[in-house]
Amino acid sequence: MKEKVEERVSFDGKKVKILGGIYEEGKPESPFQWRKKLRSREEMLAYLKTGERYWFSDEWYGSEKRKTPA
Amino acid sequence: MAETEAKSADQASVEMIEKAAAEGVETVFDRALKMKPCPIGAEGSCCKNCGMGPCRVQAPRKEGAVRPTGVCGATAETISARNFARMVAGGAAAHGDHARGVAELFLATAKGEVSDFEIKDEQKLYQLAMDFGVEIGNRDLKDIAIDVGEIAMAEFGRQEGEILFAKRAPLKRQELWRETGTMPRGIDREVVEIMHRTHIGVDQDYKSILKAAARCSLSDGWGGSMISTELQDIMFGDPVPVAGQINLGVLKEDHVNIIVHGHEPLLPEMLVVAAQDPEMRKYAESKGAKGINLAGMCCSANEILMRHGIPVAGNFLQQELAIITGAVEAMTVDVQCEMQSLVNVARCYHTKLITTDPRAHIEGAMHIEFEEHEALNIAKRILREAIDNFPNRRAQVQIPSQSIDTVVGFSHETINYLLGGLYRASYRPLNDNIINGRIRGIAGVVGCNNARTLHDDAHLKMILELIGNDVIVLTTGCSAMAAGKYGLLTPEAAHKYAGEGLASVCEAVGIPPVLHMGSCVDNSRILMAATAVVKDGGLGDDISDLPAAGAAPEWMSEKAISIGQYFVASGVYTVFGVTWPTLGSDEVTRELFEGFDEIFKGRWDFEQDPVKAAGKMIEHIDKKRKALGIDKKRERVLYDMAKRRELEAA
């Protein structure tokens, strides 16, 4: 795949050349079934505890840390 | 010609409005011109809740003027609040009843009483099991599903305590609901209570009525709607990114075209399966068609677009226009937002209008009832009706060329995954980019179309203004379809329309600047996404702290009022366009626009100009950024040892 170089303005206002997007051209043929990556019950439950920790983590409540769990 | 152009911002719709005029077919756009809204009813000043009325009670605008009342003595405030509360109850009832149907089917599926449906998303089932406190362990999937289904069913008739999904909300929000007495006790109970409170001679304190309306709306957002969304996800799959097409151009002249219109995905899901049956395709070919083309309309469209990439013919104001193409063999309708005029429009062409729900018959339409035990057979029967109708086309077929790509399927779980991947799924990148200012804030732009305003125009102007100012937009319902028709639901739109900061984030993640989250019941997904952002930290500890706002710039249904009210009661500043149903009473309007801010830290607003409304939303977002201390760029300070010691001493 050929590299695309784009010119952008950096945080200090200088113009810099950076690598552009790297992706395959075209349209997706089918849905991106990321949930199918989790196959067993154990994997699914583990993901819920971590990925969906906002509701299912035992000890990590983010902004609600150290508060009484709902 | 100029008149038709003033009816829709969508060229395909304009084309069909012109065709309708040429063929002498009346549409909603014509009726809106002919019939002006009643000015008394429009501002919520008409009470017809008893046989002594209807009473027209408009609050005087002059200071010290005599304040009229209804025959029973009800004031303008009471009448206005009653009417508003009944709108909320109507909307909440629609979503609750939708949810009940889904829960009944889910339970029947779990028990093995129906064979055509299944548990497609095992993980989502576990998610609900954990929410409901159902034991998972090594139990059989079927037993877990039965327990989940029974608990979900019990939520409708719950009489006391708190609806279960309320505990998904931020802790601080839950406390606020408890303190203010607005925590819903059950889904049906809150609707019934509103109908009782607003009966003649019951609750006659407008503040009390409005607070009850807020509680009722919460039983929709965190109750009925959420149950619909979650159980549908288990049965049909949690939405994941999928490409689809939108607008009337998705219809195919040489195919049998069937449009599924309405809100419940149960029959549409079966039609998707039936349409892929080789036998049905052969049957279509035997009638001279090249195949079967299934397309959606309204929220049924959103449901099957989100899960299968089935094309969308259009939104609310395009339902008649789809038939006017002359290419639609059958249109199935279930519940909500189906115009009775479809019968008359269908008569002008060859289209068969088929009602499918026992709760929603339309005089003059064919009725084929959806029965869950015979789901696939009924779907095939409907397809045969459509196929048999293919040779009967009589009007000139004219399908607009407009159709455009979309990328949809952004459930809150999918957003979480896209932002962090399988092992680090997280809303953190979104929070970080809100904190560092690349993303200014979050806006939910949702709701209907309204024939009293230029079709799709307000949605587009508002969304473009928001994303241009680095506000990421979450969208559902007819608003999402308006955005789709304009090409805003593709990753490329970020580069084209979004501000530099938002565009850079969208580009990095590979998402559109406008995220299609589903149908109207899926507004509950926005509540969940907002809660995740709160819980991830750094942006306050309640939804009301977030730099976020909501809007329905072209609303028309009672459901929209219920949705808006549950967003307000969840702490979101929410602005509606077109018209506002309490303008007859300054006191009621003030309570909703100001008083609710003190109770819920979220409030209503009304602004007809979509760009000004977007400006108000941005202003609110900036205010919240300031309150969080993230309104200006911070100097990067390099800490030396002396500074560190100072910190430790403090």
XYZ file of C-alpha atoms in Angstrom:
720
model
C 0.000 0.000 0.000
C 1.328 3.413 -1.002
C 1.931 5.845 1.835
C -0.059 9.061 1.738
C 1.644 12.165 3.076
C -0.503 15.035 4.295
C 0.429 18.531 5.394
C -0.971 19.563 8.760
C -0.478 22.382 11.259
C 1.172 21.175 14.459
C 0.393 22.477 17.966
C 3.100 25.139 17.692
C 1.647 26.496 14.459
C 4.306 25.057 12.148
C 3.336 23.192 9.008
C 4.427 19.583 9.174
C 4.147 16.615 6.863
C 2.605 13.522 8.402
C 1.558 10.105 7.202
C -2.069 10.136 6.110
C -4.746 7.543 6.523
C -3.882 3.961 5.781
C -6.893 1.936 4.910
C -8.232 -0.282 2.203
C -10.269 1.500 -0.427
C -13.794 0.291 -1.070
C -16.938 -0.460 0.856
C -17.450 -3.089 3.537
C -19.306 -6.107 2.193
C -20.702 -7.286 5.503
C -21.281 -6.008 9.057
C -18.223 -5.691 11.290
C -19.102 -8.496 13.693
C -16.736 -7.661 16.535
C -18.938 -9.426 19.061
C -18.274 -12.763 17.393
C -14.677 -12.515 18.629
C -15.985 -13.522 22.044
C -16.752 -17.199 21.772
C -17.176 -18.809 25.159
C -19.325 -17.840 28.121
C -16.179 -17.185 30.160
C -14.847 -14.765 27.537
C -18.155 -12.961 27.332
C -18.465 -12.586 31.087
C -14.853 -11.474 31.368
C -15.471 -8.839 28.696
C -18.544 -7.572 30.513
C -16.501 -7.143 33.701
C -13.810 -5.194 31.876
C -15.240 -3.661 28.701
C -18.578 -2.876 30.298
C -16.972 -2.087 33.668
C -19.122 1.030 33.987
C -21.888 -1.253 35.136
C -20.344 -4.627 35.883
C -16.996 -4.066 37.540
C -16.835 -5.001 41.215
C -14.234 -2.469 42.247
C -13.929 0.183 39.529
C -16.625 2.796 39.151
C -14.698 5.556 37.396
C -16.161 8.843 38.547
C -18.028 6.911 41.201
C -14.976 5.253 42.669
C -14.982 4.993 46.459
C -18.706 5.635 46.512
C -21.307 3.140 47.581
C -22.160 0.922 44.615
C -25.727 1.268 43.328
C -42.962 24.228 -8.606
C -41.665 26.727 -6.095
C -44.385 25.481 -3.770
C -43.139 21.877 -3.923
C -39.566 22.924 -3.347
C -40.691 24.664 -0.192
C -41.996 21.375 1.200
C -38.838 19.310 1.434
C -35.097 19.770 1.554
C -34.759 16.359 -0.070
C -34.728 16.347 -3.884
C -36.149 12.827 -4.153
C -39.135 13.903 -2.060
C -39.623 17.053 -4.120
C -39.708 14.909 -7.255
C -42.401 12.664 -5.797
C -44.455 15.597 -4.493
C -44.485 16.933 -8.051
C -45.514 13.523 -9.390
C -48.337 13.378 -6.843
C -49.551 16.832 -7.912
C -49.428 15.847 -11.582
C -51.396 12.669 -10.877
C -53.926 14.348 -8.583
C -52.883 12.470 -5.468
C -53.241 14.328 -2.184
C -50.379 14.076 0.301
C -49.644 15.220 3.833
C -47.949 18.302 2.370
C -51.205 19.378 0.704
C -53.247 18.781 3.843
C -50.802 20.789 5.929
C -51.350 23.736 3.596
C -55.122 23.333 3.628
C -55.567 22.861 7.355
C -54.137 25.373 9.773
C -53.544 24.174 13.324
C -56.100 25.310 15.904
C -54.384 28.179 17.733
C -56.019 27.333 21.074
C -55.025 23.670 20.944
C -51.569 24.453 19.563
C -50.651 26.325 22.710
C -52.225 23.749 25.028
C -55.118 25.925 26.222
C -58.010 23.641 25.270
C -59.364 21.213 27.868
C -61.731 18.467 26.717
C -61.255 16.114 29.628
C -64.936 16.184 30.625
C -68.435 16.625 29.207
C -68.802 20.212 30.438
C -66.172 21.339 27.936
C -64.325 21.679 25.707
C -63.137 24.816 27.512
C -60.814 27.286 25.833
C -58.832 28.884 28.614
C -56.086 31.214 27.513
C -54.049 32.936 30.186
C -54.237 36.710 29.743
C -51.028 38.348 28.658
C -51.816 41.607 30.457
C -50.799 42.140 34.064
C -53.807 42.279 36.416
C -56.339 41.066 33.831
C -59.042 38.653 34.928
C -57.775 35.110 34.619
C -60.378 32.906 32.952
C -60.941 29.323 34.058
C -62.707 26.280 32.695
C -66.277 25.449 33.781
C -64.817 23.307 36.591
C -62.549 26.157 37.682
C -59.357 24.694 36.197
C -56.822 27.420 35.492
C -54.842 27.895 32.292
C -51.817 26.462 34.128
C -53.669 23.313 35.178
C -55.048 22.787 31.673
C -51.701 23.367 29.988
C -49.877 21.042 32.408
C -52.579 18.386 32.023
C -52.288 18.442 28.249
C -48.506 18.263 28.406
C -48.595 15.381 30.896
C -51.049 13.470 28.706
C -48.681 13.857 25.772
C -45.921 12.357 27.891
C -48.228 9.530 28.951
C -49.199 8.871 25.325
C -45.569 8.632 24.281
C -44.553 6.523 27.259
C -47.531 4.204 26.649
C -46.483 3.699 23.022
C -42.949 2.742 24.012
C -44.115 0.664 26.963
C -46.594 -1.270 24.854
C -43.935 -1.835 22.193
C -41.690 -3.203 24.950
C -44.440 -5.480 26.270
C -44.851 -7.073 22.838
C -41.112 -7.617 22.595
C -40.932 -9.046 26.132
C -43.817 -11.451 25.428
C -42.099 -12.698 22.285
C -38.763 -12.930 24.078
C -40.260 -15.056 26.837
C -42.060 -17.276 24.342
C -38.772 -17.684 22.455
C -36.909 -18.532 25.659
C -39.511 -21.125 26.588
C -39.288 -22.676 23.142
C -42.937 -21.870 22.406
C -42.040 -20.158 19.127
C -39.617 -21.644 16.646
C -38.861 -18.781 14.254
C -36.977 -16.576 16.719
C -33.820 -17.259 18.692
C -31.296 -15.848 21.142
C -28.807 -14.338 18.709
C -26.712 -12.284 21.097
C -25.657 -14.459 23.998
C -23.440 -11.783 25.497
C -26.263 -9.279 25.634
C -28.336 -11.883 27.476
C -25.611 -12.163 30.114
C -25.511 -8.387 30.326
C -29.206 -8.320 31.213
C -28.879 -11.302 33.512
C -26.241 -9.384 35.465
C -28.453 -6.301 35.487
C -31.397 -8.286 36.804
C -29.377 -10.353 39.269
C -30.085 -13.606 37.431
C -27.636 -16.385 38.229
C -25.494 -17.349 35.241
C -22.960 -19.950 36.427
C -23.189 -23.056 34.292
C -26.912 -22.765 33.780
C -28.534 -23.518 30.483
C -28.927 -20.499 28.187
C -32.647 -21.183 27.928
C -33.134 -21.056 31.713
C -31.222 -17.789 31.992
C -33.347 -16.340 29.198
C -36.583 -17.438 30.875
C -35.556 -15.739 34.127
C -34.553 -12.560 32.276
C -37.823 -12.579 30.327
C -39.955 -13.073 33.426
C -38.199 -10.270 35.290
C -38.601 -7.972 32.273
C -42.313 -8.815 32.063
C -42.754 -8.060 35.760
C -41.437 -4.525 35.232
C -44.637 -3.511 33.468
C -46.879 -4.419 36.385
C -44.438 -3.425 39.108
C -46.345 -1.475 41.752
C -43.657 -0.273 44.116
C -39.944 0.209 44.559
C -37.856 1.274 41.571
C -37.730 0.129 37.963
C -34.665 -2.077 37.583
C -32.872 -0.225 34.800
C -32.846 2.990 36.852
C -29.822 1.564 38.622
C -27.896 1.825 35.343
C -27.999 5.623 35.686
C -25.187 7.522 37.420
C -25.421 7.169 41.222
C -25.918 10.878 41.694
C -28.827 10.900 39.243
C -30.491 8.012 41.053
C -30.206 9.935 44.313
C -31.749 13.003 42.685
C -34.726 10.971 41.469
C -35.212 9.529 44.946
C -34.932 12.934 46.616
C -37.362 14.587 44.221
C -39.860 11.721 44.310
C -39.510 11.111 40.588
C -38.058 7.604 40.628
C -40.484 5.491 38.553
C -42.144 2.590 40.386
C -43.354 0.650 37.387
C -43.856 1.133 33.652
C -47.637 0.859 33.405
C -48.297 2.407 36.792
C -46.799 5.786 35.898
C -48.866 6.052 32.702
C -52.063 5.098 34.509
C -51.337 7.606 37.247
C -50.937 10.437 34.737
C -54.271 9.547 33.152
C -55.818 9.598 36.629
C -54.139 12.812 37.786
C -55.287 14.635 34.661
C -58.904 13.466 34.934
C -61.336 16.193 35.967
C -60.964 17.191 39.569
C -57.766 15.360 40.547
C -54.336 17.016 40.462
C -54.814 20.759 40.044
C -51.346 22.065 40.837
C -49.378 22.463 37.633
C -46.001 21.894 39.305
C -47.241 18.635 40.788
C -48.630 17.484 37.421
C -45.382 18.311 35.616
C -43.282 16.465 38.174
C -45.487 13.404 37.750
C -45.047 13.752 33.986
C -41.285 13.669 34.505
C -41.571 10.456 36.525
C -43.771 8.955 33.811
C -41.231 9.859 31.129
C -38.438 8.195 33.112
C -40.485 4.994 33.113
C -40.212 5.249 29.326
C -36.521 6.090 28.863
C -35.118 3.911 31.634
C -38.033 1.468 31.411
C -40.128 0.700 28.342
C -37.742 1.971 25.701
C -34.742 0.365 27.373
C -36.473 -3.000 27.688
C -37.409 -2.851 23.976
C -33.865 -2.055 22.942
C -32.191 -4.630 25.160
C -34.485 -7.575 24.407
C -34.464 -6.799 20.672
C -30.672 -6.804 20.824
C -30.699 -10.254 22.416
C -33.089 -11.668 19.822
C -31.777 -9.926 16.716
C -28.218 -8.968 17.638
C -26.603 -5.931 19.188
C -25.966 -3.464 16.340
C -22.453 -3.387 14.902
C -21.113 -1.165 12.117
C -22.832 -1.959 8.837
C -23.126 -0.171 5.523
C -26.506 0.560 4.004
C -28.273 2.808 1.549
C -30.948 5.409 2.089
C -33.608 7.356 0.183
C -36.346 6.547 -2.320
C -33.744 5.585 -4.909
C -33.287 2.248 -3.119
C -36.515 1.016 -4.761
C -35.912 -1.123 -7.866
C -38.115 -0.936 -10.928
C -37.525 -4.540 -11.999
C -37.962 -6.041 -8.508
C -40.919 -6.732 -6.268
C -40.701 -3.871 -3.776
C -41.967 -4.371 -0.237
C -41.770 -1.591 2.307
C -41.828 -2.376 6.009
C -43.129 0.633 7.850
C -43.694 1.136 11.541
C -41.721 0.554 14.688
C -41.542 -3.013 15.904
C -38.819 -5.171 14.334
C -40.511 -8.522 14.965
C -42.226 -8.997 11.592
C -39.556 -7.094 9.605
C -36.930 -9.497 10.957
C -38.993 -12.397 9.610
C -39.507 -10.652 6.279
C -35.724 -10.338 5.987
C -35.441 -14.109 6.427
C -38.353 -14.873 4.087
C -37.064 -12.556 1.341
C -33.837 -14.551 1.209
C -35.669 -17.836 0.676
C -34.744 -19.173 -2.809
C -38.298 -20.455 -3.222
C -39.706 -16.947 -2.742
C -37.180 -15.544 -5.201
C -38.172 -18.159 -7.771
C -41.802 -17.252 -7.232
C -40.979 -13.583 -7.823
C -39.142 -14.512 -11.035
C -42.152 -16.531 -12.176
C -44.135 -13.289 -12.089
C -41.603 -11.448 -14.223
C -39.579 -9.755 -11.485
C -35.824 -10.011 -11.133
C -36.044 -10.502 -7.408
C -37.412 -9.216 -4.101
C -36.378 -5.847 -2.758
C -37.119 -5.162 0.889
C -36.837 -1.595 2.110
C -37.664 0.097 5.384
C -39.590 3.182 6.407
C -39.485 5.017 9.751
C -38.140 3.124 12.760
C -38.773 -0.359 11.338
C -36.274 0.801 8.742
C -33.781 1.841 11.396
C -34.100 -1.530 13.119
C -33.360 -3.627 10.026
C -30.825 -1.172 8.650
C -28.883 -1.287 11.924
C -28.849 -5.061 12.070
C -28.779 -6.178 8.434
C -27.945 -3.208 6.241
C -31.413 -3.452 4.612
C -31.916 -0.214 2.633
C -34.108 2.611 3.928
C -36.679 4.194 1.614
C -37.208 7.202 3.836
C -38.539 8.807 6.974
C -41.976 9.822 8.271
C -42.945 12.343 5.593
C -41.857 10.013 2.782
C -44.303 7.185 3.521
C -46.885 8.367 0.961
C -44.138 9.370 -1.482
C -42.780 5.818 -1.594
C -46.155 4.560 -2.853
C -46.349 7.445 -5.349
C -43.294 6.030 -7.143
C -45.722 3.434 -8.491
C -43.167 0.724 -7.759
C -44.286 -0.512 -4.347
C -46.168 -3.802 -4.436
C -46.915 -3.908 -0.716
C -46.391 -1.802 2.364
C -46.705 -3.463 5.739
C -47.473 -1.315 8.761
C -47.496 -2.286 12.417
C -47.719 0.505 14.999
C -46.986 4.221 15.355
C -46.558 7.006 12.803
C -48.564 5.370 10.001
C -50.822 7.874 8.293
C -54.399 6.790 7.633
C -54.071 8.549 4.269
C -51.856 5.663 3.085
C -55.075 3.826 2.184
C -56.151 6.579 -0.221
C -52.691 6.928 -1.736
C -52.401 3.152 -2.160
C -55.790 3.103 -3.950
C -54.400 5.487 -6.592
C -51.712 2.940 -7.422
C -51.569 -0.843 -7.221
C -49.963 -0.982 -3.766
C -51.430 -3.293 -1.135
C -51.436 -1.694 2.299
C -51.225 -4.464 4.882
C -51.807 -3.846 8.575
C -50.168 -6.503 10.734
C -50.772 -5.585 14.357
C -53.919 -6.380 16.365
C -53.706 -2.900 17.938
C -53.502 -0.985 14.669
C -56.101 -1.607 12.005
C -56.694 0.917 9.226
C -60.089 1.062 7.579
C -59.758 -0.035 3.969
C -56.414 -1.793 4.392
C -55.804 -5.521 4.126
C -55.125 -7.078 7.544
C -52.727 -9.979 7.922
C -52.093 -10.349 11.618
C -48.591 -11.071 12.818
C -48.735 -14.102 15.027
C -45.463 -15.097 16.662
C -46.106 -18.852 16.468
C -46.527 -18.600 12.698
C -44.073 -15.757 12.121
C -42.171 -17.070 9.106
C -45.288 -18.423 7.387
C -47.018 -15.075 7.827
C -43.970 -13.271 6.455
C -44.042 -15.567 3.410
C -47.771 -14.965 2.977
C -47.149 -11.226 2.911
C -44.350 -11.690 0.385
C -46.656 -13.761 -1.841
C -49.288 -11.010 -1.685
C -46.628 -8.561 -2.860
C -45.261 -10.862 -5.563
C -48.756 -11.589 -6.905
C -49.249 -7.840 -7.129
C -46.151 -7.214 -9.266
C -47.935 -7.677 -12.635
C -50.661 -5.236 -11.518
C -48.565 -2.078 -11.766
C -50.671 0.466 -13.591
C -49.306 3.938 -12.987
C -46.172 5.252 -14.549
C -43.256 4.037 -12.436
C -40.899 6.827 -11.490
C -38.213 6.118 -8.932
C -36.002 9.040 -7.935
C -32.328 8.428 -8.559
C -31.271 9.629 -5.123
C -29.844 7.050 -2.761
C -26.708 7.378 -0.722
C -24.351 5.273 1.391
C -24.521 5.255 5.163
C -22.574 3.566 7.930
C -24.772 2.759 10.904
C -24.933 0.400 13.874
C -23.405 2.445 16.668
C -24.838 0.856 19.769
C -23.211 2.127 22.962
C -21.389 -1.207 23.260
C -20.009 -0.803 19.747
C -18.846 2.763 20.411
C -17.103 1.500 23.553
C -15.379 -1.232 21.514
C -14.403 1.056 18.638
C -12.804 3.523 21.036
C -10.665 0.975 22.827
C -10.709 -2.433 21.173
C -11.481 -5.805 22.668
C -9.053 -5.642 25.591
C -9.274 -1.947 26.360
C -12.851 -1.087 25.431
C -13.405 2.331 26.935
C -15.035 5.727 26.587
C -11.744 7.210 27.802
C -10.613 8.440 24.346
C -13.903 10.288 23.957
C -13.608 11.845 27.415
C -9.965 12.764 26.799
C -10.838 14.464 23.540
C -13.678 16.367 25.174
C -11.313 17.433 27.954
C -8.566 18.482 25.545
C -11.094 20.402 23.440
C -10.819 18.532 20.157
C -14.420 17.564 20.728
C -16.412 20.428 22.181
C -19.281 18.312 23.437
C -21.981 15.791 22.642
C -25.403 16.431 21.122
C -28.318 14.095 20.691
C -30.359 15.173 17.666
C -33.433 13.000 17.375
C -37.119 13.007 16.592
C -39.618 13.146 13.810
C -40.502 15.091 10.685
C -43.299 17.640 10.853
C -45.338 18.743 7.838
C -45.550 22.247 9.318
C -41.911 22.841 8.543
C -39.585 22.170 5.612
C -39.010 18.409 5.526
C -35.526 17.432 6.840
C -34.251 21.001 6.679
C -34.048 21.721 10.422
C -32.333 18.395 11.135
C -29.669 19.105 8.534
C -29.047 22.726 9.443
C -28.801 21.905 13.135
C -26.526 18.883 12.680
C -24.223 20.718 10.255
C -23.944 23.640 12.664
C -23.129 21.295 15.544
C -20.502 19.160 13.820
C -18.992 22.259 12.238
C -18.433 23.474 15.779
C -16.772 20.221 16.898
C -19.836 18.779 18.608
C -20.220 15.050 17.954
C -23.831 14.141 17.165
C -25.682 11.024 18.281
C -28.841 10.521 16.280
C -31.866 8.237 16.066
C -35.228 7.947 14.341
C -36.290 10.189 11.468
C -33.506 12.627 12.307
C -30.916 9.909 11.643
C -32.497 9.259 8.258
C -32.416 12.951 7.379
C -28.713 12.976 8.222
C -28.198 9.839 6.155
C -29.850 11.323 3.069
C -27.422 14.213 3.211
C -24.393 11.922 3.449
C -23.606 12.730 7.073
C -23.519 9.092 8.188
C -20.233 8.223 6.501
C -16.680 8.574 7.836
C -15.922 10.874 4.878
C -18.432 13.390 6.243
C -16.020 14.211 9.063
C -13.464 15.612 6.641
C -16.152 17.412 4.647
C -18.359 18.975 7.313
C -16.855 18.653 10.788
C -14.634 21.128 12.594
C -10.945 20.336 12.620
C -10.895 18.895 16.130
C -13.878 16.579 15.692
C -12.690 15.588 12.209
C -9.299 14.540 13.552
C -10.889 12.294 16.191
C -13.358 10.772 13.706
C -10.511 10.150 11.295
C -8.392 8.467 13.966
C -11.190 6.158 15.079
C -12.746 5.755 11.630
C -16.245 6.871 12.549
C -18.702 9.369 11.072
C -19.204 12.676 12.927
C -22.884 11.738 13.228
C -23.450 8.363 14.852
C -26.660 6.535 13.974
C -27.732 4.785 17.165
C -31.006 3.327 15.952
C -34.727 3.785 16.260
C -36.766 5.956 18.640
C -36.758 3.346 21.427
C -32.976 3.294 20.966
C -32.736 6.748 22.494
C -32.163 4.625 25.571
C -28.758 3.848 24.004
C -27.940 7.561 24.210
C -28.770 7.482 27.930
C -26.365 4.569 28.322
C -23.603 6.255 26.323
C -23.995 9.416 28.404
C -23.824 7.350 31.590
C -20.657 5.606 30.381
C -19.054 8.992 29.701
C -19.968 10.133 33.227
C -18.698 6.947 34.832
C -15.403 6.987 32.946
C -14.508 10.113 34.847
C -13.149 13.577 34.289
C -16.420 15.149 33.203
C -18.364 15.419 36.442
C -20.388 12.769 38.158
C -23.826 13.186 36.675
C -25.296 13.473 33.174
C -26.164 17.088 33.998
C -22.436 17.870 34.386
C -21.587 16.790 30.841
C -21.000 19.269 28.014
C -24.004 17.788 26.240
C -27.395 18.835 24.889
C -30.364 17.280 23.123
C -32.772 18.378 20.412
C -35.746 17.385 18.283
C -35.930 20.161 15.704
C -38.833 18.696 13.693
C -40.786 16.832 16.389
C -44.470 15.999 15.993
C -45.396 12.888 18.039
C -46.272 12.436 21.701
C -43.379 9.980 21.844
C -41.000 12.850 21.117
C -42.399 14.782 24.087
C -41.897 11.745 26.322
C -38.355 11.274 25.000
C -37.520 14.944 25.470
C -38.949 14.869 28.975
C -36.908 11.829 30.024
C -33.762 13.496 28.708
C -34.594 16.622 30.702
C -35.335 14.540 33.808
C -32.003 12.753 33.246
C -30.226 16.124 33.352
C -29.997 17.152 29.701
C -30.702 20.605 28.262
C -33.189 19.810 25.479
C -34.413 22.157 22.764
C -37.392 21.485 20.495
C -38.369 23.240 17.275
C -41.506 23.823 15.161
C -44.025 24.388 17.958
C -44.278 24.154 21.717
C -47.387 22.735 23.410
C -47.531 24.893 26.569
C -47.166 28.393 25.156
C -50.679 29.206 26.385
C -49.365 29.367 29.932
C -46.296 31.375 30.840
C -46.160 29.710 34.256
C -46.105 26.166 32.875
C -43.586 27.116 30.196
C -41.399 28.820 32.812
C -41.524 25.734 35.015
C -40.391 23.523 32.138
C -37.786 25.994 30.850
C -36.422 27.214 34.188
C -37.982 25.471 37.185
C -36.980 22.030 35.967
C -33.363 23.176 35.912
C -33.512 23.564 39.692
C -35.177 20.170 40.161
C -33.452 18.051 37.508
C -30.438 20.172 36.470
C -31.804 19.761 32.980
C -34.416 21.847 31.232
C -36.560 22.331 28.154
C -36.152 25.075 25.573
C -37.922 26.033 22.364
C -36.396 27.588 19.269
C -37.825 27.373 15.755
C -34.673 28.438 13.945
C -32.444 25.308 13.845
C -29.198 27.294 13.574
C -30.138 29.457 16.547
C -31.182 26.309 18.414
C -27.788 24.755 17.665
C -26.223 27.984 18.917
C -28.127 27.630 22.178
C -26.938 24.041 22.503
C -23.325 25.093 21.898
C -23.723 27.897 24.425
C -24.958 25.359 26.976
C -22.086 23.004 26.134
C -19.596 25.850 26.630
C -21.207 26.711 29.962
C -20.742 23.145 31.121
C -17.150 23.114 29.890
C -16.513 26.224 31.938
C -18.070 24.656 35.014
C -15.766 21.661 34.571
C -12.754 23.938 34.104
C -12.020 22.660 30.613
C -13.021 25.804 28.759
C -9.538 27.039 28.029
C -6.234 25.582 27.020
C -3.984 24.974 29.965
C -0.351 25.891 29.978
C 1.875 22.857 30.221
C 3.959 23.307 33.347
C 7.160 21.380 33.863
C 7.293 20.577 37.560
C 10.669 20.893 39.249
C 11.393 19.444 42.696
C 10.417 22.673 44.493
C 7.009 22.642 42.866
C 6.529 18.981 43.712
C 7.292 19.671 47.357
C 4.755 22.491 47.313
C 2.164 20.054 45.992
C 2.944 17.471 48.645
C 2.740 20.090 51.389
C -0.674 21.277 50.223
